[in-house]
Short mmCIF file of C-alpha atoms in Angstrom, two decimals:
data_model
loop_
_atom_site.label_atom_id
_atom_site.label_comp_id
_atom_site.label_asym_id
_atom_site.label_seq_id
_atom_site.Cartn_x
_atom_site.Cartn_y
_atom_site.Cartn_z
CA MET A 1 -20.58 -33.20 1.71
CA GLN A 2 -22.11 -33.83 4.92
CA TRP A 3 -18.73 -33.47 6.70
CA PHE A 4 -18.77 -29.85 5.36
CA VAL A 5 -22.06 -29.25 6.80
CA ASP A 6 -21.27 -30.90 10.21
CA SER A 7 -17.82 -28.86 10.35
CA PRO A 8 -17.82 -25.26 9.36
CA LEU A 9 -14.04 -25.24 10.27
CA LEU A 10 -13.48 -27.85 7.64
CA ALA A 11 -15.44 -26.10 5.24
CA LEU A 12 -13.56 -22.86 5.84
CA PHE A 13 -10.03 -24.16 5.52
CA PHE A 14 -10.99 -26.31 2.69
CA CYS A 15 -12.07 -23.25 0.74
CA ILE A 16 -8.88 -21.49 1.88
CA GLY A 17 -6.39 -24.13 0.88
CA VAL A 18 -8.05 -25.45 -2.50
CA GLY A 19 -8.93 -21.75 -3.27
CA CYS A 20 -5.35 -20.58 -3.04
CA ILE A 21 -4.37 -23.47 -5.32
CA VAL A 22 -7.12 -22.38 -7.78
CA GLY A 23 -5.96 -18.75 -7.43
CA ARG A 24 -2.48 -19.76 -8.52
CA ILE A 25 -3.73 -21.40 -11.79
CA PRO A 26 -2.77 -19.03 -14.66
CA PHE A 27 -5.46 -18.35 -17.19
CA GLY A 28 -3.32 -16.68 -19.98
CA PRO A 29 -1.57 -13.69 -18.27
CA VAL A 30 -3.83 -13.57 -15.09
CA SER A 31 -4.29 -15.57 -12.11
CA PHE A 32 -7.00 -14.80 -9.48
CA GLY A 33 -5.03 -14.80 -6.20
CA PRO A 34 -7.23 -14.70 -3.13
CA ALA A 35 -10.45 -14.54 -5.11
CA GLY A 36 -9.79 -18.31 -5.76
CA ALA A 37 -11.14 -18.89 -2.23
CA LEU A 38 -14.30 -17.09 -3.12
CA PHE A 39 -14.93 -19.20 -6.22
CA VAL A 40 -14.20 -22.55 -4.45
CA ALA A 41 -16.74 -21.51 -1.58
CA LEU A 42 -19.35 -20.55 -4.18
CA ALA A 43 -19.05 -23.90 -5.92
CA LEU A 44 -19.25 -25.81 -2.64
CA SER A 45 -22.32 -23.75 -1.55
CA ALA A 46 -23.87 -24.33 -4.96
CA ILE A 47 -23.44 -28.12 -4.45
CA ASN A 48 -24.94 -28.08 -1.04
CA PRO A 49 -26.50 -24.71 0.36
CA ASP A 50 -26.54 -26.11 3.82
CA VAL A 51 -22.62 -25.45 4.00
CA GLU A 52 -22.23 -22.16 5.76
CA LEU A 53 -20.20 -20.34 8.39
CA PRO A 54 -21.45 -18.71 11.47
CA PRO A 55 -22.06 -15.01 11.00
CA ILE A 56 -19.45 -13.98 13.60
CA VAL A 57 -16.77 -15.29 11.27
CA THR A 58 -17.71 -12.97 8.51
CA SER A 59 -18.01 -10.07 10.83
CA LEU A 60 -14.72 -10.67 12.69
CA SER A 61 -12.54 -11.21 9.54
CA LEU A 62 -14.14 -8.23 7.69
CA CYS A 63 -13.51 -5.76 10.56
CA VAL A 64 -9.97 -6.95 11.14
CA PHE A 65 -9.27 -6.84 7.52
CA CYS A 66 -10.67 -3.15 7.07
CA TYR A 67 -8.94 -1.98 10.21
CA VAL A 68 -5.44 -3.52 9.02
CA VAL A 69 -5.77 -1.91 5.66
CA GLY A 70 -6.45 1.43 7.30
CA ILE A 71 -3.56 1.20 9.49
CA ALA A 72 -1.24 0.42 6.58
CA ALA A 73 -2.78 3.08 4.41
CA GLY A 74 -2.95 5.89 6.84
CA PRO A 75 0.56 7.70 6.15
CA ALA A 76 0.25 7.15 2.35
CA PHE A 77 -3.34 8.40 2.40
CA LEU A 78 -2.28 11.85 3.77
CA SER A 79 0.82 12.02 1.76
CA ALA A 80 -1.23 11.31 -1.53
CA ILE A 81 -3.68 13.98 -0.65
CA ARG A 82 -1.10 16.53 -0.02
CA THR A 83 1.48 15.79 -2.71
CA GLN A 84 0.05 13.54 -5.23
CA TRP A 85 -3.43 15.18 -5.79
CA LYS A 86 -3.51 15.02 -9.65
CA PRO A 87 -3.58 11.28 -10.01
CA VAL A 88 -5.91 11.06 -6.98
CA VAL A 89 -8.33 13.39 -8.84
CA VAL A 90 -8.20 11.00 -11.81
CA SER A 91 -8.86 8.19 -9.67
CA VAL A 92 -11.65 9.64 -7.89
CA LEU A 93 -13.31 10.64 -11.17
CA ALA A 94 -13.01 7.07 -12.45
CA ILE A 95 -14.56 5.71 -9.29
CA LEU A 96 -17.35 8.16 -9.62
CA ALA A 97 -17.93 7.17 -13.21
CA MET A 98 -17.99 3.48 -12.06
CA ALA A 99 -20.76 4.24 -9.78
CA GLY A 100 -22.76 6.28 -12.20
CA VAL A 101 -22.49 3.34 -14.83
CA ALA A 102 -23.44 0.84 -12.29
CA LEU A 103 -26.61 2.66 -11.38
CA GLY A 104 -27.52 3.48 -15.09
CA VAL A 105 -26.79 0.00 -16.55
CA GLY A 106 -28.02 -1.84 -13.40
CA ARG A 107 -31.37 0.01 -13.48
CA ALA A 108 -31.77 -0.63 -17.29
CA PHE A 109 -31.51 -4.42 -16.51
CA ASP A 110 -33.99 -3.78 -13.41
CA PHE A 111 -31.34 -5.10 -11.08
CA ASP A 112 -31.78 -4.53 -7.22
CA ILE A 113 -29.59 -2.20 -5.54
CA GLY A 114 -27.77 -4.96 -3.66
CA THR A 115 -26.77 -6.67 -7.11
CA ILE A 116 -25.64 -3.18 -8.35
CA ALA A 117 -23.54 -2.15 -5.30
CA GLY A 118 -22.06 -5.59 -5.37
CA SER A 119 -21.13 -5.33 -8.97
CA PHE A 120 -19.61 -1.96 -8.25
CA ALA A 121 -17.59 -3.51 -5.47
CA GLY A 122 -16.47 -6.41 -7.56
CA ALA A 123 -15.36 -4.23 -10.61
CA GLY A 124 -13.50 -2.29 -8.23
CA THR A 125 -12.18 -5.57 -6.69
CA ALA A 126 -12.90 -3.75 -3.32
CA THR A 127 -13.66 -6.45 -0.80
CA ALA A 128 -14.16 -4.06 1.95
CA ALA A 129 -16.87 -2.34 -0.01
CA LEU A 130 -18.67 -5.67 -0.45
CA GLY A 131 -18.70 -6.18 3.16
CA ALA A 132 -20.06 -2.61 3.90
CA VAL A 133 -22.71 -3.12 1.36
CA GLN A 134 -23.97 -6.30 2.95
CA GLN A 135 -24.03 -4.77 6.26
CA GLN A 136 -25.99 -1.93 5.15
CA LEU A 137 -28.58 -4.12 3.54
CA ALA A 138 -28.62 -6.66 6.38
CA VAL A 139 -32.08 -7.09 7.98
CA ASP A 140 -32.17 -8.55 11.61
CA GLY A 141 -28.67 -9.88 11.19
CA GLN A 142 -29.49 -11.71 7.87
CA ILE A 143 -26.96 -10.78 5.18
CA PRO A 144 -28.29 -10.78 1.71
CA THR A 145 -26.81 -12.84 -1.19
CA GLU A 146 -27.36 -10.35 -3.89
CA PRO A 147 -24.09 -8.16 -3.40
CA ALA A 148 -21.98 -11.22 -3.37
CA ILE A 149 -23.58 -12.49 -6.60
CA GLY A 150 -22.67 -9.25 -8.43
CA TYR A 151 -19.21 -9.15 -6.77
CA ALA A 152 -18.43 -12.66 -7.92
CA VAL A 153 -19.52 -12.05 -11.51
CA ALA A 154 -17.78 -8.73 -11.85
CA TYR A 155 -14.61 -9.69 -10.19
CA PRO A 156 -12.96 -11.80 -12.74
CA ILE A 157 -14.21 -9.57 -15.57
CA THR A 158 -12.51 -6.58 -14.30
CA VAL A 159 -9.20 -8.56 -13.69
CA PHE A 160 -9.03 -9.62 -17.17
CA LEU A 161 -10.11 -6.14 -18.59
CA THR A 162 -7.51 -4.29 -16.46
CA ILE A 163 -4.76 -6.53 -17.64
CA LEU A 164 -5.90 -5.70 -21.15
CA ALA A 165 -5.58 -2.11 -20.31
CA CYS A 166 -2.09 -2.52 -18.93
CA THR A 167 -1.17 -4.31 -22.24
CA TYR A 168 -2.39 -1.33 -24.00
CA LEU A 169 -0.55 1.24 -21.99
CA ILE A 170 2.73 -0.85 -22.30
CA GLY A 171 2.20 -1.02 -26.12
CA LEU A 172 1.50 2.60 -26.22
CA GLY A 173 4.61 3.52 -24.32
CA LYS A 174 6.59 1.59 -26.87
CA ARG A 175 4.95 3.30 -30.06
CA LYS A 176 4.87 6.75 -28.40
CA PRO A 177 7.42 6.78 -25.60
CA THR A 178 7.29 9.94 -23.29
CA PRO A 179 10.63 11.43 -21.81
CA GLU A 180 9.84 9.29 -18.64
CA ASP A 181 9.82 6.08 -20.76
CA ARG A 182 13.24 6.69 -21.99
CA GLU A 183 14.65 7.19 -18.59
CA PRO A 184 15.01 4.27 -16.19
CA THR A 185 14.18 4.77 -12.45
CA PRO A 186 17.19 6.20 -10.74
CA PRO A 187 18.47 3.90 -7.97
CA ILE A 188 19.58 5.03 -4.65
CA VAL A 189 23.62 5.22 -4.55
CA VAL A 190 26.42 6.10 -2.30
CA ARG A 191 28.87 8.59 -3.75
CA THR A 192 31.79 10.42 -2.51
CA LEU A 193 32.56 14.00 -3.86
CA GLU A 194 35.53 16.34 -3.36
CA LEU A 195 34.35 20.00 -2.84
CA LEU A 196 36.30 22.24 -5.08
CA ASP A 197 35.00 25.76 -3.73
CA GLU A 198 33.82 27.10 -0.54
CA PRO A 199 30.05 25.89 -0.56
CA GLY A 200 29.15 28.26 2.31
CA MET A 201 26.87 25.80 4.14
CA THR A 202 26.95 23.38 7.18
CA VAL A 203 26.00 19.66 6.73
CA ARG A 204 22.40 20.57 8.04
CA ASP A 205 22.24 23.26 5.32
CA PHE A 206 23.17 20.68 2.74
CA ASP A 207 20.54 18.15 3.88
CA THR A 208 17.92 20.87 3.72
CA ARG A 209 18.99 22.08 0.27
CA TYR A 210 19.41 18.80 -1.56
CA PRO A 211 17.37 15.34 -1.16
CA ALA A 212 20.48 13.61 -0.02
CA VAL A 213 22.23 12.69 3.26
CA ILE A 214 25.87 13.17 4.13
CA SER A 215 27.13 10.27 6.25
CA ARG A 216 30.85 10.98 6.40
CA LEU A 217 33.25 13.79 6.02
CA THR A 218 36.86 13.37 5.25
CA ARG A 219 39.33 16.27 5.96
CA ASP A 220 42.98 16.08 5.92
CA GLY A 221 42.95 12.38 5.58
CA THR A 222 40.73 11.86 8.65
CA THR A 223 37.28 10.41 8.31
CA VAL A 224 34.54 11.21 10.80
CA VAL A 225 30.75 10.97 10.97
CA ALA A 226 29.21 14.23 9.42
CA HIS A 227 27.81 16.38 12.17
CA ASP A 228 24.94 18.71 11.41
CA ALA A 229 26.89 21.79 12.69
CA GLU A 230 29.94 21.01 10.87
CA ALA A 231 30.87 23.80 8.18
CA LEU A 232 31.90 22.35 4.78
CA ALA A 233 34.97 23.52 3.27
CA ALA A 234 36.91 23.43 -0.05
CA GLY A 235 38.93 20.11 -0.34
CA ASP A 236 36.44 18.16 2.04
CA LEU A 237 35.41 14.64 0.81
CA ILE A 238 31.75 14.03 1.57
CA THR A 239 30.02 10.63 1.27
CA ILE A 240 26.42 11.22 0.30
CA THR A 241 23.43 8.91 -0.12
CA ALA A 242 20.97 9.95 -2.74
CA ARG A 243 19.07 9.04 -5.86
CA GLN A 244 21.53 8.57 -8.85
CA ASP A 245 20.16 11.52 -10.76
CA GLU A 246 20.26 13.81 -7.65
CA ALA A 247 23.83 12.54 -6.90
CA ASP A 248 25.04 13.39 -10.29
CA ARG A 249 23.61 16.93 -10.04
CA ILE A 250 25.09 17.52 -6.69
CA VAL A 251 28.56 16.33 -7.93
CA ALA A 252 28.27 18.78 -10.89
CA GLU A 253 27.07 21.72 -8.74
CA LEU A 254 29.71 21.42 -5.83
CA GLY A 255 32.80 19.69 -7.07
CA ARG A 256 33.85 16.50 -8.70
CA ALA A 257 33.76 12.84 -8.12
CA ALA A 258 36.43 11.70 -5.61
CA ILE A 259 39.38 9.58 -6.89
CA THR A 260 39.40 7.53 -3.50
CA GLU A 261 36.25 6.17 -1.59
CA PRO A 262 36.99 6.77 2.24
CA TRP A 263 33.69 4.68 3.18
CA LEU A 264 35.56 1.56 1.98
CA ASP A 265 37.90 1.96 4.86
CA ARG A 266 35.79 0.58 7.81
CA SER A 267 38.41 0.49 10.47
CA ALA A 268 37.38 3.51 12.45
CA ILE A 269 33.88 4.55 10.90
CA ASP A 270 31.44 1.73 9.98
CA PHE A 271 28.10 1.10 8.89
CA ARG A 272 25.38 -1.55 9.49
CA ARG A 273 21.75 -2.23 8.78
CA VAL A 274 19.92 -2.22 12.16
CA THR A 275 16.32 -3.49 12.57
CA LEU A 276 14.12 -1.05 14.39
CA SER A 277 12.22 -3.10 17.00
CA ASP A 278 12.34 -0.81 20.11
CA PRO A 279 8.76 0.16 20.96
CA LYS A 280 9.85 3.45 22.37
CA SER A 281 11.27 4.48 18.97
CA VAL A 282 8.39 3.32 16.64
CA GLY A 283 6.11 6.07 15.55
CA HIS A 284 8.50 8.90 16.16
CA GLN A 285 10.21 10.97 13.39
CA LEU A 286 13.91 10.13 12.78
CA HIS A 287 15.35 13.31 14.15
CA GLU A 288 13.51 12.58 17.52
CA LEU A 289 15.87 9.50 17.87
CA ARG A 290 18.74 12.21 18.34
CA MET A 291 21.24 9.69 16.70
CA GLU A 292 24.02 12.21 16.41
CA GLU A 293 23.68 13.50 19.87
CA ARG A 294 23.36 10.11 21.54
CA PHE A 295 25.78 7.87 19.38
CA ASP A 296 27.69 10.28 17.18
CA ALA A 297 25.68 8.47 14.28
CA VAL A 298 24.02 9.25 11.20
CA VAL A 299 21.16 7.17 9.41
CA SER A 300 21.43 7.65 5.60
CA ARG A 301 18.51 5.35 4.42
CA VAL A 302 15.77 3.18 5.56
CA ARG A 303 14.72 -0.09 3.91
CA ARG A 304 11.00 -0.71 4.56
CA GLY A 305 9.69 -3.84 3.14
CA ASP A 306 11.42 -4.12 -0.45
CA VAL A 307 11.96 -0.25 -0.80
CA ASP A 308 14.79 1.99 0.13
CA ILE A 309 13.87 5.46 1.43
CA ILE A 310 16.18 8.37 1.88
CA ALA A 311 16.34 8.91 5.73
CA THR A 312 14.75 12.50 5.84
CA PRO A 313 14.66 14.11 9.45
CA ASP A 314 10.81 13.91 9.40
CA LEU A 315 10.49 10.26 8.22
CA VAL A 316 8.03 8.50 10.59
CA LEU A 317 9.66 5.10 11.60
CA GLN A 318 7.84 1.75 11.68
CA SER A 319 8.48 -1.40 13.58
CA GLY A 320 10.77 -3.56 11.21
CA ASP A 321 12.38 -0.82 9.47
CA ARG A 322 16.02 -1.47 8.62
CA LEU A 323 18.05 1.66 9.27
CA ARG A 324 21.44 2.00 7.39
CA VAL A 325 23.55 3.57 10.19
CA THR A 326 26.98 5.00 10.04
CA ALA A 327 29.10 5.40 13.27
CA PRO A 328 32.31 4.94 15.02
CA ARG A 329 32.88 1.11 14.85
CA ASP A 330 33.04 0.72 18.53
CA ARG A 331 29.62 2.23 19.05
CA LEU A 332 27.58 -0.06 16.61
CA ALA A 333 26.87 -2.54 19.25
CA GLU A 334 25.36 0.01 21.73
CA ILE A 335 23.20 1.39 18.69
CA SER A 336 21.77 -2.00 17.87
CA ALA A 337 20.92 -2.56 21.51
CA ALA A 338 19.22 0.94 21.81
CA LEU A 339 17.21 0.40 18.65
CA GLY A 340 16.34 -3.28 19.42
CA ASP A 341 17.66 -4.91 16.26
CA SER A 342 15.19 -8.01 16.79
CA GLU A 343 13.45 -9.58 14.09
CA ARG A 344 11.40 -11.44 16.51
CA THR A 345 10.31 -8.27 18.46
CA ALA A 346 9.75 -6.49 15.24
CA GLY A 347 7.25 -9.10 14.38
CA ASP A 348 5.04 -8.54 17.34
CA ILE A 349 1.50 -8.27 16.80
CA ASN A 350 1.20 -5.24 19.01
CA PRO A 351 -2.10 -6.51 20.68
CA ILE A 352 -2.59 -3.29 22.88
CA GLY A 353 -2.65 -1.09 19.66
CA LEU A 354 -4.67 -3.70 17.72
CA GLY A 355 -7.19 -4.16 20.39
CA LEU A 356 -7.90 -0.53 21.38
CA GLY A 357 -7.88 0.48 17.74
CA LEU A 358 -10.45 -1.94 16.74
CA ALA A 359 -12.42 -1.09 19.84
CA LEU A 360 -12.57 2.53 18.76
CA GLY A 361 -13.51 1.46 15.36
CA LEU A 362 -16.42 -0.80 16.40
CA CYS A 363 -17.68 1.99 18.73
CA LEU A 364 -17.81 4.23 15.55
CA ALA A 365 -19.66 1.56 13.86
CA PHE A 366 -22.77 2.64 15.74
CA LEU A 367 -22.59 6.18 14.20
CA GLU A 368 -25.58 6.91 11.73
CA ILE A 369 -25.16 9.72 9.32
CA PRO A 370 -28.61 11.31 8.22
CA LEU A 371 -29.04 11.47 4.40
CA PRO A 372 -31.61 13.32 2.26
CA GLY A 373 -34.92 11.50 1.99
CA GLY A 374 -34.92 10.33 5.57
CA ASN A 375 -32.44 7.56 5.03
CA ALA A 376 -29.28 7.10 7.05
CA LEU A 377 -25.74 5.90 6.42
CA THR A 378 -24.54 3.46 9.11
CA LEU A 379 -20.86 3.20 8.96
CA GLY A 380 -20.90 -0.48 10.30
CA THR A 381 -18.09 -2.94 11.13
CA ALA A 382 -16.47 -2.38 7.66
CA THR A 383 -16.34 1.33 7.06
CA ALA A 384 -15.85 2.44 10.68
CA PRO A 385 -12.70 0.29 11.47
CA LEU A 386 -11.31 1.32 7.97
CA ILE A 387 -11.71 4.98 8.88
CA VAL A 388 -10.27 4.70 12.28
CA GLY A 389 -7.51 2.72 11.06
CA VAL A 390 -6.58 5.35 8.49
CA ILE A 391 -6.59 8.05 11.30
CA LEU A 392 -4.63 6.00 13.83
CA GLY A 393 -2.13 4.90 11.06
CA ALA A 394 -1.50 8.50 10.20
CA VAL A 395 -1.00 9.40 13.89
CA GLY A 396 1.30 6.56 14.53
CA ARG A 397 1.31 6.57 18.17
CA THR A 398 -0.46 8.45 21.14
CA GLY A 399 2.02 8.59 24.16
CA PRO A 400 2.90 4.94 25.00
CA VAL A 401 0.49 3.43 22.65
CA VAL A 402 1.76 2.59 19.21
CA TRP A 403 -0.98 2.21 16.59
CA THR A 404 0.89 1.00 13.74
CA LEU A 405 1.68 -2.70 12.92
CA PRO A 406 5.03 -4.08 11.59
CA GLY A 407 4.76 -4.51 7.89
CA ASN A 408 5.01 -8.27 8.09
CA VAL A 409 2.25 -8.49 10.70
CA ALA A 410 0.12 -6.30 8.74
CA ASN A 411 0.49 -8.42 5.50
CA THR A 412 -0.04 -11.65 7.28
CA LEU A 413 -3.37 -10.46 9.07
CA ASN A 414 -4.53 -8.78 5.85
CA GLN A 415 -4.16 -12.06 3.62
CA PHE A 416 -5.55 -14.35 6.36
CA THR A 417 -8.73 -12.42 7.14
CA LEU A 418 -9.29 -11.59 3.42
CA LEU A 419 -9.21 -15.36 2.59
CA VAL A 420 -11.65 -15.91 5.67
CA PHE A 421 -14.07 -13.26 4.58
CA LEU A 422 -14.08 -14.46 0.90
CA SER A 423 -14.67 -17.92 1.88
CA ALA A 424 -17.58 -16.87 4.21
CA VAL A 425 -19.10 -14.69 1.42
CA GLY A 426 -18.88 -17.45 -0.97
CA LEU A 427 -20.42 -20.13 1.34
CA GLY A 428 -23.32 -18.01 1.85
CA ALA A 429 -24.04 -17.18 -1.79
CA GLY A 430 -23.36 -20.25 -3.98
CA GLY A 431 -26.93 -21.26 -4.48
CA GLY A 432 -28.16 -17.70 -5.26
CA LEU A 433 -25.35 -17.35 -7.73
CA VAL A 434 -26.59 -20.30 -9.94
CA THR A 435 -30.02 -18.95 -9.98
CA ALA A 436 -28.96 -15.63 -10.81
CA LEU A 437 -26.79 -16.69 -13.80
CA SER A 438 -29.53 -19.01 -15.05
CA ASN A 439 -32.01 -16.21 -14.97
CA ASP A 440 -29.89 -13.20 -16.11
CA ALA A 441 -26.25 -14.09 -17.06
CA VAL A 442 -26.21 -11.53 -19.87
CA GLY A 443 -27.27 -8.69 -17.63
CA LEU A 444 -24.89 -9.34 -14.92
CA VAL A 445 -21.86 -9.88 -17.37
CA THR A 446 -22.75 -6.59 -19.16
CA LEU A 447 -23.10 -4.76 -15.93
CA GLY A 448 -19.55 -5.77 -14.66
CA LEU A 449 -18.02 -5.13 -17.98
CA THR A 450 -19.41 -1.68 -18.42
CA ILE A 451 -18.47 -0.67 -14.82
CA SER A 452 -14.87 -1.96 -15.40
CA LEU A 453 -14.53 -0.40 -18.79
CA ALA A 454 -15.59 2.95 -17.52
CA HIS A 455 -12.84 2.96 -14.81
CA ALA A 456 -10.13 1.77 -17.42
CA LEU A 457 -11.04 4.29 -19.95
CA ILE A 458 -10.91 7.28 -17.48
CA CYS A 459 -7.73 6.06 -15.86
CA ILE A 460 -5.94 5.72 -19.28
CA ILE A 461 -7.08 8.98 -20.61
CA GLY A 462 -6.50 10.96 -17.29
CA LEU A 463 -3.21 9.62 -16.50
CA ARG A 464 -1.74 9.07 -19.84
CA MET A 465 -3.23 11.85 -22.24
CA VAL A 466 -4.04 14.62 -19.71
CA LEU A 467 -1.43 14.33 -17.09
CA HIS A 468 1.08 12.91 -19.81
CA TYR A 469 2.48 10.31 -17.42
CA GLY A 470 4.94 7.62 -18.77
CA THR A 471 4.23 4.10 -18.83
CA ALA A 472 5.27 3.06 -15.29
CA ARG A 473 3.47 5.80 -13.60
CA ALA A 474 0.35 5.37 -15.70
CA LEU A 475 0.35 1.66 -14.93
CA GLY A 476 0.89 2.44 -11.14
CA GLY A 477 -2.04 4.70 -11.14
CA LEU A 478 -4.37 2.43 -13.18
CA THR A 479 -3.66 -0.67 -10.93
CA GLY A 480 -3.46 1.37 -7.71
CA SER A 481 -6.90 2.85 -8.55
CA GLN A 482 -8.28 -0.43 -9.38
CA LEU A 483 -6.84 -2.16 -6.13
CA ASN A 484 -6.42 -5.62 -7.40
CA PRO A 485 -2.79 -7.16 -7.10
CA ALA A 486 -3.14 -9.38 -10.09
CA PRO A 487 -2.90 -6.73 -12.71
CA TYR A 488 -0.30 -5.01 -10.55
CA ALA A 489 1.81 -8.21 -10.73
CA PHE A 490 1.32 -8.50 -14.30
CA ALA A 491 2.28 -4.89 -14.87
CA MET A 492 5.46 -5.16 -12.60
CA GLY A 493 6.51 -8.31 -14.59
CA LYS A 494 6.36 -6.33 -17.80
CA VAL A 495 7.69 -2.96 -16.44
CA PRO A 496 9.72 -3.49 -13.28
CA ASP A 497 10.07 0.25 -12.53
CA GLN A 498 9.94 1.73 -9.03
CA ARG A 499 7.68 4.39 -10.29
CA LEU A 500 5.01 1.99 -11.00
CA ALA A 501 5.13 0.56 -7.23
CA LEU A 502 5.11 4.14 -6.00
CA GLY A 503 2.05 5.10 -8.05
CA TYR A 504 0.21 1.85 -6.85
CA ALA A 505 0.97 2.60 -3.08
CA VAL A 506 -0.19 6.28 -3.48
CA LEU A 507 -3.44 5.55 -5.02
CA PHE A 508 -4.50 2.17 -3.31
CA PRO A 509 -5.53 3.77 0.05
CA VAL A 510 -7.44 6.67 -1.46
CA SER A 511 -9.20 4.43 -3.93
CA MET A 512 -10.08 1.77 -1.30
CA ILE A 513 -11.66 4.48 0.96
CA VAL A 514 -13.56 6.23 -1.76
CA LYS A 515 -14.93 3.10 -2.89
CA VAL A 516 -16.17 1.85 0.43
CA LEU A 517 -17.88 5.10 1.30
CA LEU A 518 -19.39 5.39 -2.20
CA ALA A 519 -20.87 1.81 -2.25
CA GLN A 520 -22.49 2.42 1.10
CA THR A 521 -23.84 5.76 -0.04
CA MET A 522 -25.36 4.18 -3.20
CA VAL A 523 -27.15 1.71 -1.00
CA ALA A 524 -28.42 4.11 1.44
CA VAL A 525 -29.49 6.75 -1.12
CA PHE A 526 -30.76 4.63 -3.99
#
């Protein structure tokens, strides 16, 4: 044990390595993932309270984690507020109920506000909220242990409870299926249709009217790239990329499925996936690349991470996006060179944007917002980088400065800094956890359980019974509002539906920001 005391780095990486092994151990249908590092650190600190990390480790890991979460969430956050406001309202109501239950039950057991707010963060599995609470309560740089204790007790409770709620939704979907439950998620397909009548539209008109992209046009046996200004005519064969249900609708409205597939002939017009790594193209909308004008090319879809996206003109491109490009065969090499097509470059950490963005976030951390009663809300090095990250992630780029991070880079930074922060938190609170559990284990468990239960009930009622969502969308809303990846992975294993993934992605950023701000407000006001 003295080795861990003498070498904080040894203690840190021991907690990360062994913690990740513990996090992979299944307990029934669940494993705790990154939280394993927290539990190992708590155990190590309980055995010897002298094992600890320098405070700068906690601050550095927390601010980078929050900023990266914000950067990744920025575009989805604005989209959710604008187009998916109904599940957002359900999520916000559930989070407000969590806060109300936390304050009510916590006060009934006579817990301090640090334990209450920490339990709220743990029941919401919001690590950033825990960091914000600790900073709000810090005195002369000393971080209190009470929030981490509440977090550590509530975290595993809420993981199990949320998985039980997912199981209930899955069973309910089997007993009382909605129309959504009877329809599988339509995949993105490539179809060729023959126009039987004069459609009276150009290729650009088609792309505006239908959620699809025309990549090729065959007329009189000659296949060319579909140009925006080209007028469509009866007898034309057009190759479209769309969701399967939309493709079926378009074929039914405009003509019939073609007997032959011209896109199978790649001798003159070919297609290729090209990785976007050119810094000058990142952060711009797709139409700004002027692919038709520059290369006589069309982008029909974009693969981002593990998801295919229809290539609409207003799609904001990110480094690492893989563009499905259709163009004359002899120009594909030129297109690849222009877009970069480099996995190595696409994995660049973007140090300029990362450094400047974090500097802006840490400047905002000094801001104090006056509250009723003479108190003040200090944004701190958790909330401020998160807010700045969301704003810059939505902006994308400012002149030559690209704010966004490639998806693989963001995931790597996110995972590593989360593990470091959880280890640091655990090493600072192990001794206090043993004392707290010996004094009031029933109260701590009851507090975490009731907070988690309030969230699950409101999400189930709101998503399934009020909005009448099917199983996949309800599971996505529940797990996205909860934030934890373990219930999400469990739900995806049972219901591998893209609508679940979309619901999770929509609510995750909104829920994270609301929980962080609400946790800090609870501390500042109460």
